[in-house]
Amino acid sequence: MARDSSATKARLLDAAFSEFAAYGIAGARVDRIAEAAQANKRLIYVYYGNKEQLFDAVLQRALETGSESVPFDAQDLPGYAAAVFDHLVARPDLMRLVQWKQLERPATTDTEADSYRGKIAAVERAQAAGLIDPGLDPADLLTLVMGLAQAWTGTVGGVAAGGPEAAWPAERLARHRGTVIESVRRLIRP
């Protein structure tokens, strides 16, 4: 029976995502990743290189998945911020992965820079169309929108804290989501 390398790669990336989100790069163990993926440890090195390259692949996949799940819409920044909030609430491990990335590998990747430049250009077009206050710096505005969307996921006791005791009631999530939307609306008013 032939092996399915794409299925093995997917299992390795899924297991690595969980491991890196829980322990960061330094604390992650290749043995645990291989065991969780039910794969030979050697395949990690064959498919991805070293542990840092595996982390890069996991991060790249997470960014691509996020972009597909939450497309950027400069013409509806409140809706975009709410969608980012929802995405992070549904995937608290994603925010932990991002926090580890910021701690251990703070340099911006080419993919992150390209994505950011594209969003800034879209904000500039929305400003030119009169949809967003043109007096706001597009990069600063984007930073504030993302900060608002992520605020309740990355704080102490936030939804990314982990464990069932960290689960927030639906009413509390709805209240915070509403605050994100209203804050962005006020921020961008032309």
CSV table of C-alpha atoms in Angstrom, one decimal:
chain,number,residue,atom,x,y,z
A,1,MET,CA,0.0,0.0,0.0
A,2,ALA,CA,1.4,3.4,-1.0
A,3,ARG,CA,1.9,6.0,1.6
A,4,ASP,CA,0.0,9.3,1.3
A,5,SER,CA,2.6,11.9,1.8
A,6,SER,CA,0.1,14.8,1.6
A,7,ALA,CA,-1.9,13.3,4.5
A,8,THR,CA,1.3,12.8,6.5
A,9,LYS,CA,2.4,16.3,5.9
A,10,ALA,CA,-1.1,17.6,6.9
A,11,ARG,CA,-1.0,15.6,10.1
A,12,LEU,CA,2.5,16.8,10.9
A,13,LEU,CA,1.5,20.4,10.4
A,14,ASP,CA,-1.6,20.0,12.6
A,15,ALA,CA,0.4,18.3,15.3
A,16,ALA,CA,3.2,21.0,15.0
A,17,PHE,CA,0.6,23.8,15.2
A,18,SER,CA,-0.7,22.4,18.5
A,19,GLU,CA,2.8,21.8,19.9
A,20,PHE,CA,4.1,25.3,18.9
A,21,ALA,CA,1.0,27.0,20.2
A,22,ALA,CA,1.4,25.3,23.6
A,23,TYR,CA,5.2,25.5,24.0
A,24,GLY,CA,6.7,27.9,21.5
A,25,ILE,CA,9.6,27.0,19.3
A,26,ALA,CA,12.1,26.5,22.1
A,27,GLY,CA,9.8,24.3,24.2
A,28,ALA,CA,8.3,22.3,21.3
A,29,ARG,CA,9.6,18.8,20.9
A,30,VAL,CA,9.9,17.1,17.5
A,31,ASP,CA,9.3,13.7,19.2
A,32,ARG,CA,5.9,14.9,20.5
A,33,ILE,CA,5.0,16.3,17.1
A,34,ALA,CA,5.8,13.0,15.4
A,35,GLU,CA,4.0,11.0,18.0
A,36,ALA,CA,0.9,13.2,17.8
A,37,ALA,CA,0.9,13.0,14.0
A,38,GLN,CA,1.5,9.2,14.1
A,39,ALA,CA,4.5,9.7,11.8
A,40,ASN,CA,8.1,8.9,11.8
A,41,LYS,CA,10.2,11.8,13.3
A,42,ARG,CA,12.6,11.6,10.4
A,43,LEU,CA,9.8,12.7,8.0
A,44,ILE,CA,9.7,16.1,9.8
A,45,TYR,CA,13.3,16.7,8.7
A,46,VAL,CA,12.6,15.2,5.2
A,47,TYR,CA,9.5,17.4,4.6
A,48,TYR,CA,10.3,20.6,6.5
A,49,GLY,CA,14.0,20.7,7.5
A,50,ASN,CA,14.7,21.7,11.1
A,51,LYS,CA,12.3,22.7,13.9
A,52,GLU,CA,12.5,26.4,13.0
A,53,GLN,CA,11.6,25.7,9.3
A,54,LEU,CA,8.7,23.5,10.5
A,55,PHE,CA,7.5,26.5,12.6
A,56,ASP,CA,7.7,28.7,9.5
A,57,ALA,CA,5.6,26.2,7.6
A,58,VAL,CA,3.0,26.1,10.4
A,59,LEU,CA,2.9,29.9,10.6
A,60,GLN,CA,2.6,30.3,6.8
A,61,ARG,CA,-0.3,27.8,6.7
A,62,ALA,CA,-2.0,29.6,9.6
A,63,LEU,CA,-1.6,33.0,7.8
A,64,GLU,CA,-3.0,31.5,4.6
A,65,THR,CA,-5.9,29.9,6.4
A,66,GLY,CA,-6.7,33.2,8.2
A,67,SER,CA,-6.6,35.2,5.0
A,68,GLU,CA,-9.0,32.7,3.4
A,69,SER,CA,-11.3,32.5,6.4
A,70,VAL,CA,-11.3,36.3,7.1
A,71,PRO,CA,-10.8,38.2,3.8
A,72,PHE,CA,-9.7,41.8,4.3
A,73,ASP,CA,-12.3,44.4,3.4
A,74,ALA,CA,-11.2,48.0,3.8
A,75,GLN,CA,-14.6,49.2,2.9
A,76,ASP,CA,-16.0,47.4,6.0
A,77,LEU,CA,-13.3,47.7,8.6
A,78,PRO,CA,-15.8,47.2,11.5
A,79,GLY,CA,-17.0,44.0,9.9
A,80,TYR,CA,-13.5,42.9,9.2
A,81,ALA,CA,-12.5,43.5,12.8
A,82,ALA,CA,-15.5,41.5,14.0
A,83,ALA,CA,-14.6,38.6,11.7
A,84,VAL,CA,-11.0,38.6,13.0
A,85,PHE,CA,-12.4,38.6,16.6
A,86,ASP,CA,-14.7,35.7,15.8
A,87,HIS,CA,-11.8,33.8,14.1
A,88,LEU,CA,-9.6,34.2,17.1
A,89,VAL,CA,-12.3,33.3,19.6
A,90,ALA,CA,-12.9,30.1,17.6
A,91,ARG,CA,-9.2,29.4,17.4
A,92,PRO,CA,-7.6,30.6,20.7
A,93,ASP,CA,-4.5,28.5,19.9
A,94,LEU,CA,-3.9,30.7,16.9
A,95,MET,CA,-3.4,33.8,19.1
A,96,ARG,CA,-1.0,31.8,21.3
A,97,LEU,CA,1.0,30.8,18.2
A,98,VAL,CA,1.2,34.4,17.1
A,99,GLN,CA,2.3,35.4,20.6
A,100,TRP,CA,5.1,32.8,20.5
A,101,LYS,CA,6.1,34.0,17.1
A,102,GLN,CA,6.3,37.6,18.4
A,103,LEU,CA,8.4,36.5,21.4
A,104,GLU,CA,10.8,34.1,19.7
A,105,ARG,CA,10.9,35.4,16.1
A,106,PRO,CA,9.9,39.0,16.1
A,107,ALA,CA,11.2,39.8,12.6
A,108,THR,CA,8.5,40.3,10.0
A,109,THR,CA,8.3,37.6,7.4
A,110,ASP,CA,8.0,38.4,3.7
A,111,THR,CA,4.5,37.0,3.7
A,112,GLU,CA,3.5,39.2,6.6
A,113,ALA,CA,5.0,42.3,5.0
A,114,ASP,CA,3.3,41.6,1.7
A,115,SER,CA,-0.1,41.1,3.4
A,116,TYR,CA,0.3,44.3,5.4
A,117,ARG,CA,1.3,46.4,2.3
A,118,GLY,CA,-1.7,45.1,0.5
A,119,LYS,CA,-4.0,46.0,3.4
A,120,ILE,CA,-2.5,49.5,3.7
A,121,ALA,CA,-3.1,50.1,-0.1
A,122,ALA,CA,-6.7,49.0,0.3
A,123,VAL,CA,-7.2,51.4,3.3
A,124,GLU,CA,-5.7,54.2,1.1
A,125,ARG,CA,-8.2,53.4,-1.6
A,126,ALA,CA,-11.0,53.5,0.9
A,127,GLN,CA,-9.8,56.8,2.2
A,128,ALA,CA,-9.7,58.2,-1.4
A,129,ALA,CA,-13.3,57.0,-1.9
A,130,GLY,CA,-14.3,58.9,1.3
A,131,LEU,CA,-15.2,55.8,3.3
A,132,ILE,CA,-12.5,56.3,5.9
A,133,ASP,CA,-11.1,59.5,7.5
A,134,PRO,CA,-8.3,60.6,5.2
A,135,GLY,CA,-6.5,62.2,8.1
A,136,LEU,CA,-5.6,58.9,9.6
A,137,ASP,CA,-2.3,57.2,8.7
A,138,PRO,CA,-3.3,53.9,6.9
A,139,ALA,CA,-0.6,51.9,8.7
A,140,ASP,CA,-1.6,53.3,12.1
A,141,LEU,CA,-5.2,52.7,11.4
A,142,LEU,CA,-4.6,49.1,10.4
A,143,THR,CA,-2.6,48.5,13.6
A,144,LEU,CA,-5.4,49.9,15.7
A,145,VAL,CA,-8.1,47.8,14.0
A,146,MET,CA,-6.0,44.7,14.5
A,147,GLY,CA,-5.3,45.6,18.1
A,148,LEU,CA,-8.9,46.1,18.8
A,149,ALA,CA,-9.9,42.8,17.2
A,150,GLN,CA,-7.2,40.9,19.1
A,151,ALA,CA,-7.5,42.7,22.4
A,152,TRP,CA,-9.7,40.2,24.3
A,153,THR,CA,-7.9,37.2,22.9
A,154,GLY,CA,-4.4,38.1,24.0
A,155,THR,CA,-4.9,39.5,27.5
A,156,VAL,CA,-4.5,37.8,30.8
A,157,GLY,CA,-7.7,35.9,31.4
A,158,GLY,CA,-8.7,36.4,27.7
A,159,VAL,CA,-10.2,33.8,25.5
A,160,ALA,CA,-6.7,32.5,24.5
A,161,ALA,CA,-5.8,31.7,28.1
A,162,GLY,CA,-6.7,28.1,27.4
A,163,GLY,CA,-8.6,25.4,29.3
A,164,PRO,CA,-12.4,25.1,29.9
A,165,GLU,CA,-12.2,27.5,32.8
A,166,ALA,CA,-11.2,30.3,30.3
A,167,ALA,CA,-14.4,29.9,28.2
A,168,TRP,CA,-16.4,33.1,28.2
A,169,PRO,CA,-20.2,33.1,28.2
A,170,ALA,CA,-21.8,33.9,24.8
A,171,GLU,CA,-23.2,37.2,26.3
A,172,ARG,CA,-19.7,38.4,27.3
A,173,LEU,CA,-18.3,37.5,23.8
A,174,ALA,CA,-21.1,39.3,22.1
A,175,ARG,CA,-20.5,42.4,24.3
A,176,HIS,CA,-16.8,42.5,23.5
A,177,ARG,CA,-17.5,41.9,19.8
A,178,GLY,CA,-19.9,44.8,19.8
A,179,THR,CA,-17.3,47.0,21.5
A,180,VAL,CA,-14.8,46.1,18.7
A,181,ILE,CA,-17.3,47.0,16.0
A,182,GLU,CA,-18.3,50.3,17.6
A,183,SER,CA,-14.7,51.3,18.4
A,184,VAL,CA,-13.6,50.7,14.8
A,185,ARG,CA,-16.7,52.6,13.5
A,186,ARG,CA,-15.8,55.6,15.6
A,187,LEU,CA,-12.2,55.4,14.6
A,188,ILE,CA,-12.7,55.5,10.9
A,189,ARG,CA,-15.5,58.0,10.7
A,190,PRO,CA,-14.8,60.4,7.8
